Coordinates of C-alpha atoms in Angstrom, one line a residue:
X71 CA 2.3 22.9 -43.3
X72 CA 5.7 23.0 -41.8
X73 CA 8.9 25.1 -43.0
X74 CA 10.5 22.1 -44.5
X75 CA 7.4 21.4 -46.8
X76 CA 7.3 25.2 -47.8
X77 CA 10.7 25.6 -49.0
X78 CA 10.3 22.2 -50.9
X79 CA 7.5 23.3 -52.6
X80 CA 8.6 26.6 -53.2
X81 CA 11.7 24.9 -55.2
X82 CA 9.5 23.1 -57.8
X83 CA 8.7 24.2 -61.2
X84 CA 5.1 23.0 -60.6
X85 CA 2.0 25.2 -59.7
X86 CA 1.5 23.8 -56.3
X87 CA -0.9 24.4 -53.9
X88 CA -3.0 23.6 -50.6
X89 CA -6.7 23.8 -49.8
X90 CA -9.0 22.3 -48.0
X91 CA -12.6 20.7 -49.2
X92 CA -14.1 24.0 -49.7
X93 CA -11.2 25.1 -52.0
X94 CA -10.1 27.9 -49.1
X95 CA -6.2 28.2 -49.8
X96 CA -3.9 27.5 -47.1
X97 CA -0.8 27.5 -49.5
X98 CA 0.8 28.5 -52.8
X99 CA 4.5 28.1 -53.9
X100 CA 6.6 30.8 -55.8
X101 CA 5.6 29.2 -59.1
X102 CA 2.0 29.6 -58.6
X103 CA 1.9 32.6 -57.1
X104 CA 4.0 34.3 -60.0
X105 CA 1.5 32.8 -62.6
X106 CA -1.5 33.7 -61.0
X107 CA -1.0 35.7 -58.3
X108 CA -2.9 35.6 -54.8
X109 CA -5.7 33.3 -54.8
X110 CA -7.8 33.1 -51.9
X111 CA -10.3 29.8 -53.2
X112 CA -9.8 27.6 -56.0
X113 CA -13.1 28.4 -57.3
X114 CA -11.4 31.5 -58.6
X115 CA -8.8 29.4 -61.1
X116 CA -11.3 26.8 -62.1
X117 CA -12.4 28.3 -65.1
X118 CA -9.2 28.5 -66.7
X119 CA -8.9 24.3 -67.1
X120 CA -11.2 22.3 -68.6
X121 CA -11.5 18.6 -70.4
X122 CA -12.6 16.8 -73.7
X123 CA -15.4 15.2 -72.6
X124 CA -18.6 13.4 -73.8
X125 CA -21.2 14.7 -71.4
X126 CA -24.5 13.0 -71.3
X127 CA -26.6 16.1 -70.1
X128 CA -25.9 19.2 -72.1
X129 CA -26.7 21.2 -69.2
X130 CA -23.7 19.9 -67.3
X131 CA -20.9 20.7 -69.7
X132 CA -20.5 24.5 -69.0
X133 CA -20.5 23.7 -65.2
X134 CA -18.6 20.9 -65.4
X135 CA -14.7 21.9 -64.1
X136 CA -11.7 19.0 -63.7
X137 CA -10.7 21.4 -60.8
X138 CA -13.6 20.8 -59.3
X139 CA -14.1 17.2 -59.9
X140 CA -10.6 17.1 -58.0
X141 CA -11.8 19.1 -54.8
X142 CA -14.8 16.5 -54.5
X143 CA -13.0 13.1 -54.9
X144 CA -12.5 11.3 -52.3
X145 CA -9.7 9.1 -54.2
X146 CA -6.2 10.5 -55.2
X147 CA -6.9 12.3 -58.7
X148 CA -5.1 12.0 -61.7
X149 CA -6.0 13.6 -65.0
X150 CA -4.5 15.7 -68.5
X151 CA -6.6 18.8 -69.1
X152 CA -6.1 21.5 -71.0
X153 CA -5.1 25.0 -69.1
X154 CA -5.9 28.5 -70.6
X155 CA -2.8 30.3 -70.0
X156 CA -3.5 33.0 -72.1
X157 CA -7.0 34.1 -74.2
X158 CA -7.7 31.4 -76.3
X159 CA -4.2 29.8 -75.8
X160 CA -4.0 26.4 -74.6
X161 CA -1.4 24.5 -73.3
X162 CA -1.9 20.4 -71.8
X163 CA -1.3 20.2 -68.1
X164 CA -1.1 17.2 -65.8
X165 CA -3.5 17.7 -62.7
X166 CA -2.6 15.8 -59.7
X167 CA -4.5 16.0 -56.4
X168 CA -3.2 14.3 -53.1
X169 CA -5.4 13.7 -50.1
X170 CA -3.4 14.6 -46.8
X171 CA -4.5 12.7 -43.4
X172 CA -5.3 16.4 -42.1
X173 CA -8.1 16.5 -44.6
X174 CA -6.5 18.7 -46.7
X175 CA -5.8 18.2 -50.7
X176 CA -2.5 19.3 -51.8
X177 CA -2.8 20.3 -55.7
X178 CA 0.2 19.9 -58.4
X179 CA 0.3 21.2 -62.2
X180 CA 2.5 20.5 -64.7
X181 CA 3.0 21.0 -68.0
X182 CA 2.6 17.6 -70.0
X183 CA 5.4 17.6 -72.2
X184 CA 8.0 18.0 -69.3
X185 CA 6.7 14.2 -68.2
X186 CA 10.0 13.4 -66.8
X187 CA 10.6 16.4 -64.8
X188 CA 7.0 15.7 -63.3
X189 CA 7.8 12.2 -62.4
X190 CA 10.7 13.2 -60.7
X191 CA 8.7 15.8 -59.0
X192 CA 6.5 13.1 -57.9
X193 CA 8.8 10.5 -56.8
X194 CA 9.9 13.2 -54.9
X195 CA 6.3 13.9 -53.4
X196 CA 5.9 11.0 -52.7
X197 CA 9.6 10.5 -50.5
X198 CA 8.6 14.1 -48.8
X199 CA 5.2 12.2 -47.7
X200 CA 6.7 8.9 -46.9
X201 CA 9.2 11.1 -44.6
X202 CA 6.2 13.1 -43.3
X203 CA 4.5 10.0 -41.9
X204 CA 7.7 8.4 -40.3
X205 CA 8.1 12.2 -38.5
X206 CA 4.2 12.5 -37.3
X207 CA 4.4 8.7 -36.2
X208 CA 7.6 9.3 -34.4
X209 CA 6.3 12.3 -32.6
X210 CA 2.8 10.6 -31.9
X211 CA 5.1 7.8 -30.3
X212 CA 7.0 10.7 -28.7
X213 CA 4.3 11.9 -27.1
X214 CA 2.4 8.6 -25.8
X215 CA 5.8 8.2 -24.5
X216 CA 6.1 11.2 -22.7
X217 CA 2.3 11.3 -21.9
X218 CA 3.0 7.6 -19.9
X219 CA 6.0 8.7 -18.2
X220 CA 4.3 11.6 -16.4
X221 CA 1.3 9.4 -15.9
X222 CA 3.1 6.8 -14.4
X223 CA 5.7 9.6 -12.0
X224 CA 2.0 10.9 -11.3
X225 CA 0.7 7.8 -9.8
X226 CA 4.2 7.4 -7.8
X227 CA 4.3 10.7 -6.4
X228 CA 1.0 10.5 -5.2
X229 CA 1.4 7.9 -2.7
X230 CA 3.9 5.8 -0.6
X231 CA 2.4 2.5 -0.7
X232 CA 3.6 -0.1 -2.3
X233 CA 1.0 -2.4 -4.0
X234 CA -0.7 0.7 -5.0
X235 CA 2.3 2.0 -6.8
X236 CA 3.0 -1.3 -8.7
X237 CA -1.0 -1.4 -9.6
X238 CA -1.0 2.0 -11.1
X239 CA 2.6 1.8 -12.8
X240 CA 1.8 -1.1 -14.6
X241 CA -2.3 -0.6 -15.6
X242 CA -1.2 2.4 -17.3
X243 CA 1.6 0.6 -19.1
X244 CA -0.5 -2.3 -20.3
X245 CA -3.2 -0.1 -21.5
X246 CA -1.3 2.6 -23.5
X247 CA 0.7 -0.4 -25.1
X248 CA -2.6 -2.1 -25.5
X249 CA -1.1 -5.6 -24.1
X250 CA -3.4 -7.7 -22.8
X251 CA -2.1 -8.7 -19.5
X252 CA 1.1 -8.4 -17.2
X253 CA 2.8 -9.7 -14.3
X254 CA 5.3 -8.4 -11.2
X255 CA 7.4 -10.6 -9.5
X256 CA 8.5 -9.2 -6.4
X257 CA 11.5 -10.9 -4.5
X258 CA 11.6 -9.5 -1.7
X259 CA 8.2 -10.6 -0.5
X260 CA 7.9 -13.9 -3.2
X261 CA 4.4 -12.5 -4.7
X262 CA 3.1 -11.7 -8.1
X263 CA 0.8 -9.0 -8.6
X264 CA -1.1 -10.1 -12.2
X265 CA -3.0 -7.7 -14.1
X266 CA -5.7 -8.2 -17.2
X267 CA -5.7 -12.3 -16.0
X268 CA -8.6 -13.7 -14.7
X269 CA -6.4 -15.5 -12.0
X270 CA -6.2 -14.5 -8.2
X271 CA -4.0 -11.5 -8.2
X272 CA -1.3 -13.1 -5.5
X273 CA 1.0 -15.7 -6.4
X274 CA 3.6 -16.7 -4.1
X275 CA 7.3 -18.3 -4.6
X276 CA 10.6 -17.6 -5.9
X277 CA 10.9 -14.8 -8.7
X278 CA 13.1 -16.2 -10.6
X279 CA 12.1 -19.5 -10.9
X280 CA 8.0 -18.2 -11.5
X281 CA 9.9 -16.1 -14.3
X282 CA 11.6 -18.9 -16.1
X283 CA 8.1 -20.9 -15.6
X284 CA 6.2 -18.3 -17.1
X285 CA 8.7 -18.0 -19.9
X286 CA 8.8 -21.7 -20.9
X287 CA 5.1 -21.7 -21.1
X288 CA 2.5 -21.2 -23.6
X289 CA 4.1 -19.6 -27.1
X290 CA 1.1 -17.7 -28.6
X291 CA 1.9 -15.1 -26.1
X292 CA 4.3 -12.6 -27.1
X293 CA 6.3 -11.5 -24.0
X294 CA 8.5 -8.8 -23.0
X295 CA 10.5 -9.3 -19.7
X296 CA 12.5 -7.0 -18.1
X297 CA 14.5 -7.2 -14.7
X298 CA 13.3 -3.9 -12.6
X299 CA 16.4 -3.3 -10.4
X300 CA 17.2 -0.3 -8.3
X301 CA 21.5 0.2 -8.5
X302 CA 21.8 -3.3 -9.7
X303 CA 20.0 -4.6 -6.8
X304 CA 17.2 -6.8 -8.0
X305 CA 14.2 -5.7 -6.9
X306 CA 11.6 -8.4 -9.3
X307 CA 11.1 -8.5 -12.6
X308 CA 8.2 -7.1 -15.3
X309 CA 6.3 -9.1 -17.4
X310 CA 4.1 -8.0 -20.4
X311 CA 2.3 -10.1 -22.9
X312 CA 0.2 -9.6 -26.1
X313 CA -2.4 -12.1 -27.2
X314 CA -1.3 -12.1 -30.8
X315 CA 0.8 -14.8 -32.0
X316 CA 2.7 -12.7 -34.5
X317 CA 3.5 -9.6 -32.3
X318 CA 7.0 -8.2 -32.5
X319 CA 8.3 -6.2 -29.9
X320 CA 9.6 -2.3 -31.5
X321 CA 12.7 -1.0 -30.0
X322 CA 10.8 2.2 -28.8
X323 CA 8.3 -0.1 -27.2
X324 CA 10.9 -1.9 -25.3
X325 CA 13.0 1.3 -24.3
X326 CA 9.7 2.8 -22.7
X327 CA 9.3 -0.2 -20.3
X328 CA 12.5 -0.2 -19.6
X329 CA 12.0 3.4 -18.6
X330 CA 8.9 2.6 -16.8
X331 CA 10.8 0.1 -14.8
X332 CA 13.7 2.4 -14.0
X333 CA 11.1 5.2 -12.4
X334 CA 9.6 1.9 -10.9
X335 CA 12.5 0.5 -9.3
X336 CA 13.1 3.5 -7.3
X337 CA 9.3 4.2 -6.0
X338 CA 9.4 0.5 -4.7
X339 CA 13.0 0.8 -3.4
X340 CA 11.9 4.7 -1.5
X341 CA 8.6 2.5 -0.2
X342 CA 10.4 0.1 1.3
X343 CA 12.5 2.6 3.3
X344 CA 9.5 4.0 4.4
X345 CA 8.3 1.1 5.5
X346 CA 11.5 0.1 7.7
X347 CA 11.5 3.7 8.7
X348 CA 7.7 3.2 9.7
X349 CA 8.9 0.0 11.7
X350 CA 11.8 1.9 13.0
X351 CA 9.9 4.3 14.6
X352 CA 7.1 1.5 16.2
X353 CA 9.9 -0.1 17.8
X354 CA 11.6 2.8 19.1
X355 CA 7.8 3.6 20.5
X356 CA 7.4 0.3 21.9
X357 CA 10.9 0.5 23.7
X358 CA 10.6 3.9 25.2
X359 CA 6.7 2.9 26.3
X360 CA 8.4 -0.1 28.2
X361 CA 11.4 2.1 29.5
X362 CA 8.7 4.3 30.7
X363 CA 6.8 1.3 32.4
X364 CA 10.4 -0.3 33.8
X365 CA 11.2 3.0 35.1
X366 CA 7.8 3.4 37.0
X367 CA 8.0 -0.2 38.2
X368 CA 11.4 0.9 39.6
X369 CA 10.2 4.0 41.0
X370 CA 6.9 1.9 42.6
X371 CA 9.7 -0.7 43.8
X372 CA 11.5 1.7 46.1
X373 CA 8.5 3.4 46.9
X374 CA 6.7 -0.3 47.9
X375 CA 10.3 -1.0 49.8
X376 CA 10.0 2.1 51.8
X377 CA 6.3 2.2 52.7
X378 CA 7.0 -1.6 53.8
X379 CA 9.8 -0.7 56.2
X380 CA 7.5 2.1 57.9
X381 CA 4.6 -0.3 58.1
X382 CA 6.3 -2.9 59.4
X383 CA 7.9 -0.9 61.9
X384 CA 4.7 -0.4 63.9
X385 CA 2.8 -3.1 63.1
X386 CA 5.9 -4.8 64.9
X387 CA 4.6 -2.9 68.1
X388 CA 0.7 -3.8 67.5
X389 CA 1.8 -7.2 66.9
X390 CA 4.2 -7.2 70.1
X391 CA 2.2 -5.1 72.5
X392 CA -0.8 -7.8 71.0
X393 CA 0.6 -10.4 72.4
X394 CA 1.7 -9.0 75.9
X395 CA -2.1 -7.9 76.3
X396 CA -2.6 -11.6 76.0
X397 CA -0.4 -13.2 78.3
X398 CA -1.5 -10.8 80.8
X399 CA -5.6 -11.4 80.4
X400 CA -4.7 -14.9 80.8
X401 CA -2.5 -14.0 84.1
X402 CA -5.3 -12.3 85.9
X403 CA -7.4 -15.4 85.9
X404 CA -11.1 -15.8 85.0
X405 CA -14.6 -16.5 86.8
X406 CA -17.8 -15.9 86.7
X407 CA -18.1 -11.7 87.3
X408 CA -15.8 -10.9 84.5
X409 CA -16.1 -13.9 81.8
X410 CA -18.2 -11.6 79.4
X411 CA -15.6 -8.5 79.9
X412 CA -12.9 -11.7 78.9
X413 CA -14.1 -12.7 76.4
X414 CA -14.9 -9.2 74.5
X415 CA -11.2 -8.6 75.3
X416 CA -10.0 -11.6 73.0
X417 CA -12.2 -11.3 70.6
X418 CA -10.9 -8.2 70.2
X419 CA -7.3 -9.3 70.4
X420 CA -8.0 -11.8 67.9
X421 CA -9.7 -9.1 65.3
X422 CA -6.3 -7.1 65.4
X423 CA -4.2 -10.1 65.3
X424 CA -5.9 -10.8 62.3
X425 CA -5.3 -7.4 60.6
X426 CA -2.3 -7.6 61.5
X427 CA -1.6 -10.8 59.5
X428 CA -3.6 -9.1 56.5
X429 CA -1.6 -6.2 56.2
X430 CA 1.7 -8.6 56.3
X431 CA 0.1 -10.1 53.4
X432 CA -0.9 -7.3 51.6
X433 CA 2.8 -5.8 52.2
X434 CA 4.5 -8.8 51.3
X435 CA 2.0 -8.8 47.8
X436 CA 3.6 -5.6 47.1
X437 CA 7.4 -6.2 47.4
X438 CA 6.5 -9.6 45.2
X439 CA 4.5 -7.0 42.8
X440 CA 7.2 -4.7 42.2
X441 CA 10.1 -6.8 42.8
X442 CA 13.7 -4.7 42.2
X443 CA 15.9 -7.3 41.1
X444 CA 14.0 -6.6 37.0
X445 CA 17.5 -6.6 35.5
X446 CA 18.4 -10.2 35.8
X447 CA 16.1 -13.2 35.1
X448 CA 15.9 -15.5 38.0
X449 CA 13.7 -18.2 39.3
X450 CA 10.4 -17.8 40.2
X451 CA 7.2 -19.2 40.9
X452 CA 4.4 -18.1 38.5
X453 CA 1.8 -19.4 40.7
X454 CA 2.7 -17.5 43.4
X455 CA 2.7 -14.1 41.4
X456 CA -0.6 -14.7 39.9
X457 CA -1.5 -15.2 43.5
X458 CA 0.1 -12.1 44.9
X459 CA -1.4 -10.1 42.4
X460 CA -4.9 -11.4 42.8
X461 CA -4.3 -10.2 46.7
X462 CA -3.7 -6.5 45.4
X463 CA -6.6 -6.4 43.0
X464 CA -8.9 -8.4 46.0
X465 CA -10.8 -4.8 46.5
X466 CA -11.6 -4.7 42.7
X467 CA -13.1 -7.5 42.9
X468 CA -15.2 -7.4 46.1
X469 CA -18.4 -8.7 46.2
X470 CA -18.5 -8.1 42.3
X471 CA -16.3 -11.0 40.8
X472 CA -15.5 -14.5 42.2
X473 CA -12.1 -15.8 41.0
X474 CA -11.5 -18.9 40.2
X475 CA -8.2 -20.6 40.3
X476 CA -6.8 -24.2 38.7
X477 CA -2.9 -23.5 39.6
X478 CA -1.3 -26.6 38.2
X479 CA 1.8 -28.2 39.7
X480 CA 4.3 -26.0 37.4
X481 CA 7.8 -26.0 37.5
X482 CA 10.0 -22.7 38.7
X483 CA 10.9 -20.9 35.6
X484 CA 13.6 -18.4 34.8
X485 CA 11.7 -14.9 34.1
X486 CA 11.6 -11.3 35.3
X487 CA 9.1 -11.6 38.5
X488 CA 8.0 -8.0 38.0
X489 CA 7.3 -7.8 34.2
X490 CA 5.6 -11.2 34.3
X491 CA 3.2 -9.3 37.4
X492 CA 2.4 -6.2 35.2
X493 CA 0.8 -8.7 32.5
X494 CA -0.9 -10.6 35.1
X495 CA -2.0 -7.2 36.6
X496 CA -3.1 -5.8 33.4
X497 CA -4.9 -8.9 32.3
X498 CA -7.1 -9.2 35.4
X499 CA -7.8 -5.3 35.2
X500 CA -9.2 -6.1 31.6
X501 CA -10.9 -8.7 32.4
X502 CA -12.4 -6.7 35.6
X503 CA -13.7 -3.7 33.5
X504 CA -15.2 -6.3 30.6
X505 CA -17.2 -7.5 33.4
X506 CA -20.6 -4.9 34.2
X507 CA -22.1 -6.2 37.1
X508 CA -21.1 -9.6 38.3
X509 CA -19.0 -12.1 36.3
X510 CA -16.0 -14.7 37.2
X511 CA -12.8 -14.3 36.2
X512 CA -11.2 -18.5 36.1
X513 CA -6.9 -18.4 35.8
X514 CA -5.4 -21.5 34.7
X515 CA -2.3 -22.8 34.9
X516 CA -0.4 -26.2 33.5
X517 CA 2.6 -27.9 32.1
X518 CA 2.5 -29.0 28.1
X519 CA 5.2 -29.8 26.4
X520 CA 7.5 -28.8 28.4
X521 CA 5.5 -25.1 28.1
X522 CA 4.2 -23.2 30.7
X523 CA 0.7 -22.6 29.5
X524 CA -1.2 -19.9 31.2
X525 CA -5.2 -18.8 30.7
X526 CA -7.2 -15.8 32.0
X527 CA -10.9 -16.7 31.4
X528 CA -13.6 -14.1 31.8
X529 CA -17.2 -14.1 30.8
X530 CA -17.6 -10.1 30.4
X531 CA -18.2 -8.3 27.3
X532 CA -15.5 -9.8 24.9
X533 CA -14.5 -8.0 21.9
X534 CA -15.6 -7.8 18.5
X535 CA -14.3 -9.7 15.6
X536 CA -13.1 -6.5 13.8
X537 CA -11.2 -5.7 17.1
X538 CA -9.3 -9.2 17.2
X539 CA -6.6 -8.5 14.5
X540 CA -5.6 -5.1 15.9
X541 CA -5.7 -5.6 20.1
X542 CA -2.3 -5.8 20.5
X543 CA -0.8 -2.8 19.3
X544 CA 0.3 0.2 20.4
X545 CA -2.3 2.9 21.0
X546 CA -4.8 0.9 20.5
X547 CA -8.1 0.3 22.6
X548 CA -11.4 -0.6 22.9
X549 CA -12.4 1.5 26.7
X550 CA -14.4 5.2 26.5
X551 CA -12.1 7.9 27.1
X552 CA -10.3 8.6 30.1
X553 CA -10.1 4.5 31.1
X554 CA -7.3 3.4 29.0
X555 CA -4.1 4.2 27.4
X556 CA -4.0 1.6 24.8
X557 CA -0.8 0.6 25.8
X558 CA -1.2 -2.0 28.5
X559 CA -2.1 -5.1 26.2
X560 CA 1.3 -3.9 23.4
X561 CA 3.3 -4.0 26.8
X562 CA 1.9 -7.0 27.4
X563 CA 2.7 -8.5 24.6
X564 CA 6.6 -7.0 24.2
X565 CA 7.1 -8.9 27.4
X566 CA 5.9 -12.3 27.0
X567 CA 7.5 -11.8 23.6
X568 CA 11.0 -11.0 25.8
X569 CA 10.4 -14.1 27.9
X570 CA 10.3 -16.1 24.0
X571 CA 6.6 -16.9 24.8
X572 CA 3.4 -15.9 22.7
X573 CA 0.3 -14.8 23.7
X574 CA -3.1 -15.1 22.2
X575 CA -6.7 -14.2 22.3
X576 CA -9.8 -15.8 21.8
X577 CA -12.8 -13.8 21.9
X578 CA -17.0 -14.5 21.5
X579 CA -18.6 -10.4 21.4
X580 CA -21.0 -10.5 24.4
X581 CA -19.8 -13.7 26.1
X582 CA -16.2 -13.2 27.5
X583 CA -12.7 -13.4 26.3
X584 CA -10.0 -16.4 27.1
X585 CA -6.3 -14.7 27.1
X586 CA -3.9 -17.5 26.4
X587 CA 0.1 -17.4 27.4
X588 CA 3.0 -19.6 26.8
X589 CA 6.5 -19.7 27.5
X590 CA 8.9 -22.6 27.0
X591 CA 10.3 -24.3 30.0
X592 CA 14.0 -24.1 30.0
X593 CA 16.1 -26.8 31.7

């Protein structure tokens, strides 16, 4: 019993007090206590009241006690009995028993001929319990309140994500308020996350107008909708519904989703600056992984226009001094005694005239390779890079892979030479390593509307399904350790994506992979 209880009890003229079904006191007011001092069960006191009563069995009527016909009821108890205040003096009392929700029975005498200073007394009861019950429902409601709050801040604190913090937020709403289903409309993506329905789960379109739908809808719902906004920035709106026709909404009910939506609003609002922080960061990754590879391009550039100048230098000489030899075999005439000594001369000749014209090719491969003029798009002809890179890579393919080549009649297209060569480069390398034992490697290109359509067809190892989704990002690979970096397929894709071009991958585990580029044609 609480203090307020006590002193109101202590106040009245009545014998009050509180026990519970055993008759084990848990209370007695001043006016009790000064007529019978301190009672520790009831059993002691029930002697002193007693009844007119016709008892069928005469062996009843010394046991039987209105006190303790009180204690046993399970009803509220009501009854005029006769109290012995004093030997042999009686005195008519009015016994009143009320059962409290804690399982306890609070107990109030009165004399009977006061009647109006008892009914008073218990109007008054009455009002103290009416108040009682408002106070313990308000601080059960309190507490569920309280209880869901720190549920829900739970559930946000314990991740970042998104969906999962609108899942928990709102299951734990709709099932302390027992509603039976709700919906979020997010407006930023256009979907509705639905909850308790039997529908799919992801809804897509305008919030607003899904909101006013909903609301002109069926009316044996009762719904509650409120606007979740993060500093009045709409961020979607809540939507909770009860299936009784005849629900009303209580004010506390509606301030705790409104709460709720407030502690909502700003999870969403930090996930979504995690996310563009998470996207922040891939981009800044991507850029400095191709200001990396522009920077060794640049470096292989000079490098390959050095190394070109010293070879060509020399081979100037071979090629020169080649061609003297020549003329002069040819001066000194031929016949029959030194024919065979002639003709292992110009075979000879011929061998290094033809080295000669292969490291000229393989040098000229290079400068196209790594080509220093990366900065400014200019004209180029694709065919010819796929070309000059299939010359660089002709030792990895050796004897291993034929290559096959359907180079359409394309237009020259605006482009950076050099980037456009590292995917080439990087493709064929792929498709290489895919490739076991022997395999062929077929390049494609052709002209469709007014796209430059390029294909790298291999039949190696292709990749699995689960693969597919995730082989173009960053860090990502499908080679043993030591083979790859995982970044030559994301640089891949940053540059065709820099040209305005896509490019795609179709892929059959255990018979080969097609890689599929396009870039519009610009006039």
């Amino acid at each position: 019993m609480n203090k307020f209880d006590a002193t109101f009890l202590d106040e009245l003229d009545s014998f009050v007090f509180l026990c519970d079904k055993k008759g084990a006191f848990y209370f007695a007011n001043r006016c009790f206590l000064k007529k019978f001092g301190k009672v520790s069960n009831i059993r002691e006191i029930k002697h002193l009241f007693s009844v007119d009563i016709c008892v069928l069995d005469d062996s009843d009527i010394l046991q039987y006690s209105p006190v303790e016909s009180a204690l046993l009821s399970k009803e509220q108890y009501f009854a005029v009995v006769d109290f012995e205040e004093s030997y042999r003096q009686f005195r008519k009392v009015i016994l009143k028993v009320l059962n409290r929700e804690d399982d306890k029975k609070l107990f109030i005498i009165s004399y009977a001929d006061d009647l109006s200073t008892i009914k008073e007394e218990l109007n008054e009861l009455k009002t103290q319990a009416n108040l009682y019950k408002f106070m313990k429902k308000e601080a059960e409601n309190q507490t569920i309140k309280a209880s869901l709050l720190n549920r829900v801040s739970a559930s946000i604190r314990d991740t970042i994500d998104k969906n999962e913090i609108i899942e928990k937020s709102i299951e734990e709403t709709i099932y302390t308020l027992g509603a039976s289903s709700a919906k979020f409309y997010e407006n930023k993506t256009n979907k509705t996350f639905s909850f308790g329905l039997k529908e799919d789960t992801a809804l897509f379109g305008n919030a607003e107008e899904l909101m006013t739908k909903e609301f002109a809808l069926s009316t044996d719902r009762q719904k509650l909708f409120v606007s979740v906004k993060y500093r009045e920035k709409s961020i979607g709106y809540l939507l909770i519904e009860y299936s009784q026709k005849n629900k009303l909404w209580r004010d506390e009910e509606i301030q705790l989703v409104v709460n709720i939506c407030s502690q909502l609003a700003i999870a969403i609002n930090q996930a979504y600056l995690f996310e563009e922080l998470d996207n922040t960061l891939k981009e800044l990754r991507d850029t400095q992984l191709q200001l990396v590879q522009s920077e060794k391009m640049a470096s292989l550039g000079h490098l390959v226009a050095g190394i070109a100048h010293e070879i060509n230098t020399p081979i100037g000489v071979i090629n020169s001094n080649n061609d003297l030899i020549k003329k002069c075999v040819l001066s000194l005439g031929h016949n029959e005694e030194n024919a065979a000594k002639f003709g292992v001369i110009e075979n000879s000749l011929d061998i290094v005239s033809k080295a000669v014209d292969r490291i000229n090719k393989v040098v000229k491969s290079l400068k196209n390779f790594a080509r220093l003029d990366e900065a400014d798009m200019q004209e180029a002809d694709i065919n010819e890079g796929i070309l000059s890179t299939l010359e660089l890579l002709n030792h990895e393919f050796k004897n291993r892979i034929e290559v096959e080549t359907h180079l359409g009649d394309i237009p020259r297209i605006k482009c950076h030479p050099n980037l456009l060569n590292q995917v080439f480069m990087n493709l064929l390398i792929n498709s290489s390593q895919s490739i076991e034992k022997k395999g062929k490697i077929i390049i494609s290109s052709y002209l469709e509307n007014n796209t430059l359509v390029l294909s790298f067809k291999d039949n190696g190892s292709g990749i699995k399904e689960e693969n597919l989704s995730k082989i173009f990002d960053p860090g990502f690979t499908t080679k043993g350790v030591g083979v790859g970096t995982g970044l030559g397929l994301s640089i891949c894709f940053k540059i065709i994506e820099k040209h305005g071009g896509i490019i795609d991958v179709k892929s059959t585990y255990g018979e080969g992979s097609e890689f599929l580029i396009k870039i519009p044609v610009k006039n």
